[in-house]
Amino acid sequence: MSAETKRHEFATGEELADALARAVARQLSNAVKTRGRASLAVSGGSTPPPFFRALSRQKLPWENVTVTLVDERLVPPSSERSNARLVAQHLLQNDAAKADFIGLHSDTNDVSAAAERASTALSSLPQPIDMVVLGMGTDKHTASFFPDAANISELLEGDDGPIVRPVTAPSAGEPRLTLSMGAITGAAQVALHIEGIDKKEALNEALRSQGRQAPIRAVIERAAKPVHVYWAPKSAS
Ligand SMILES: O=C(O)[C@H](O)[C@@H](O)[C@H](O)[C@H](O)COP(=O)(O)O
């Protein structure tokens, strides 16, 4: 398997946000033209908001688009840690307010039960997913594939089976819910949105190393098509 990427580099986070928003809009518009519907899975964290805001203003048939999450923390939607809350605040606004949203949260503190319920909730999601946008930590995790997760081997191998998996990892903070490796790598297009020198170096190190596979490398190697890496120096804001 090749760890092939297509690199898109920008001078600022704002330029990146605009370019990634236009690329995602093109992918979703084409999917709606081809099959009448489109699906988008986005990641949480501190990096995406400028991209989310740029995407929310893109002109496309949002009423035919379903948005979901690459992963979620096991917290209520009202929590500041909630990715569903982040997407509601920054993406499902403006033109994108017309999109459907399927979150991963359900009212249980049992992460395994939550993963089962989330998999059921996503059974109506148009698949393969048309566009997946990943983030990455400097520890080379992506989605909620944390290197110290008890089930990391299963997460990185798990192409088949439920679309949402439970994750418990000391470095993750709360227990997590994550799309499966198969759901992510089977997507029509995968983009990785990272900012800052530290993350660029971490990615290049993961792709160079022959050692124990870093989660981001496992995803890039298994992706059906080359992953589009969108990078800019850390934005000042
Ligand atoms: O729920 C999450 O935290 C994300 O889905 C996670 O995978 C994120 O993309 C990385 O941790 C990068 O996070 P930052 O953008 O905050 O660096």
PDB file of N, CA and C and ligand atoms in Angstrom, residues 43-48 71 73 83 134-137 141-144 176 199, ligand 1:
ATOM      1  N   SER A  43     -14.108  16.768  11.079  1.00  0.00           N
ATOM      2  CA  SER A  43     -13.482  16.573  12.382  1.00  0.00           C
ATOM      3  C   SER A  43     -13.690  17.802  13.256  1.00  0.00           C
ATOM      4  N   GLY A  44     -13.436  17.621  14.536  1.00  0.00           N
ATOM      5  CA  GLY A  44     -13.562  18.725  15.491  1.00  0.00           C
ATOM      6  C   GLY A  44     -12.203  19.312  15.807  1.00  0.00           C
ATOM      7  N   GLY A  45     -12.082  19.880  16.999  1.00  0.00           N
ATOM      8  CA  GLY A  45     -10.815  20.468  17.415  1.00  0.00           C
ATOM      9  C   GLY A  45     -10.777  21.968  17.172  1.00  0.00           C
ATOM     10  N   SER A  46      -9.575  22.540  17.337  1.00  0.00           N
ATOM     11  CA  SER A  46      -9.416  24.004  17.260  1.00  0.00           C
ATOM     12  C   SER A  46      -9.102  24.486  15.848  1.00  0.00           C
ATOM     13  N   THR A  47      -8.699  23.604  14.962  1.00  0.00           N
ATOM     14  CA  THR A  47      -8.283  24.032  13.611  1.00  0.00           C
ATOM     15  C   THR A  47      -9.440  24.341  12.670  1.00  0.00           C
ATOM     16  N   PRO A  48     -10.520  23.555  12.687  1.00  0.00           N
ATOM     17  CA  PRO A  48     -11.518  23.696  11.611  1.00  0.00           C
ATOM     18  C   PRO A  48     -12.338  24.988  11.542  1.00  0.00           C
ATOM     19  N   ASP A  71     -15.523  12.147  14.313  1.00  0.00           N
ATOM     20  CA  ASP A  71     -15.459  11.619  15.682  1.00  0.00           C
ATOM     21  C   ASP A  71     -16.124  12.601  16.638  1.00  0.00           C
ATOM     22  N   ARG A  73     -16.569  13.522  21.112  1.00  0.00           N
ATOM     23  CA  ARG A  73     -16.237  13.231  22.495  1.00  0.00           C
ATOM     24  C   ARG A  73     -17.525  12.781  23.177  1.00  0.00           C
ATOM     25  N   ASN A  83     -18.128  18.242  19.529  1.00  0.00           N
ATOM     26  CA  ASN A  83     -17.892  18.543  18.109  1.00  0.00           C
ATOM     27  C   ASN A  83     -19.197  18.894  17.405  1.00  0.00           C
ATOM     28  N   LEU A 134     -10.206  15.313   7.718  1.00  0.00           N
ATOM     29  CA  LEU A 134      -9.548  14.874   8.945  1.00  0.00           C
ATOM     30  C   LEU A 134      -8.705  15.995   9.539  1.00  0.00           C
ATOM     31  N   GLY A 135      -8.466  15.908  10.822  1.00  0.00           N
ATOM     32  CA  GLY A 135      -7.432  16.708  11.480  1.00  0.00           C
ATOM     33  C   GLY A 135      -6.349  15.744  11.942  1.00  0.00           C
ATOM     34  N   MET A 136      -5.367  16.270  12.647  1.00  0.00           N
ATOM     35  CA  MET A 136      -4.294  15.409  13.161  1.00  0.00           C
ATOM     36  C   MET A 136      -3.680  16.060  14.382  1.00  0.00           C
ATOM     37  N   GLY A 137      -3.322  15.253  15.361  1.00  0.00           N
ATOM     38  CA  GLY A 137      -2.576  15.782  16.499  1.00  0.00           C
ATOM     39  C   GLY A 137      -1.084  15.608  16.272  1.00  0.00           C
ATOM     40  N   HIS A 141      -2.170  11.169  15.833  1.00  0.00           N
ATOM     41  CA  HIS A 141      -3.536  10.597  15.807  1.00  0.00           C
ATOM     42  C   HIS A 141      -4.360  11.347  14.788  1.00  0.00           C
ATOM     43  N   THR A 142      -5.348  10.672  14.243  1.00  0.00           N
ATOM     44  CA  THR A 142      -6.349  11.318  13.408  1.00  0.00           C
ATOM     45  C   THR A 142      -7.686  10.675  13.707  1.00  0.00           C
ATOM     46  N   ALA A 143      -8.779  11.366  13.418  1.00  0.00           N
ATOM     47  CA  ALA A 143     -10.075  10.915  13.929  1.00  0.00           C
ATOM     48  C   ALA A 143      -9.887  10.723  15.432  1.00  0.00           C
ATOM     49  N   SER A 144     -10.364   9.619  15.977  1.00  0.00           N
ATOM     50  CA  SER A 144     -10.030   9.331  17.378  1.00  0.00           C
ATOM     51  C   SER A 144      -9.189   8.069  17.474  1.00  0.00           C
ATOM     52  N   ARG A 176     -14.275   8.391  23.467  1.00  0.00           N
ATOM     53  CA  ARG A 176     -14.595   8.948  22.148  1.00  0.00           C
ATOM     54  C   ARG A 176     -15.419   7.992  21.317  1.00  0.00           C
ATOM     55  N   LYS A 199       2.958  20.131  13.156  1.00  0.00           N
ATOM     56  CA  LYS A 199       2.114  19.075  12.576  1.00  0.00           C
ATOM     57  C   LYS A 199       2.652  18.616  11.215  1.00  0.00           C
TER      58      LYS A 199
HETATM   59  O1  LIG B   1     -12.384  15.604  18.162  1.00  0.00           O
HETATM   60  C1  LIG B   1     -11.226  15.918  17.816  1.00  0.00           C
HETATM   61  O2  LIG B   1     -10.405  16.457  18.575  1.00  0.00           O
HETATM   62  C2  LIG B   1     -10.776  15.730  16.392  1.00  0.00           C
HETATM   63  O3  LIG B   1     -11.571  15.090  15.587  1.00  0.00           O
HETATM   64  C3  LIG B   1      -9.318  15.332  16.385  1.00  0.00           C
HETATM   65  O4  LIG B   1      -8.963  14.237  15.608  1.00  0.00           O
HETATM   66  C4  LIG B   1      -8.620  16.582  15.887  1.00  0.00           C
HETATM   67  O5  LIG B   1      -8.785  16.667  14.479  1.00  0.00           O
HETATM   68  C5  LIG B   1      -7.162  16.578  16.239  1.00  0.00           C
HETATM   69  O6  LIG B   1      -7.053  16.288  17.616  1.00  0.00           O
HETATM   70  C6  LIG B   1      -6.541  17.956  15.948  1.00  0.00           C
HETATM   71  O7  LIG B   1      -7.126  18.874  16.833  1.00  0.00           O
HETATM   72  P1  LIG B   1      -6.717  20.433  16.767  1.00  0.00           P
HETATM   73  O8  LIG B   1      -7.315  20.970  15.501  1.00  0.00           O
HETATM   74  O9  LIG B   1      -7.362  21.011  18.004  1.00  0.00           O
HETATM   75  O10 LIG B   1      -5.212  20.500  16.784  1.00  0.00           O
END
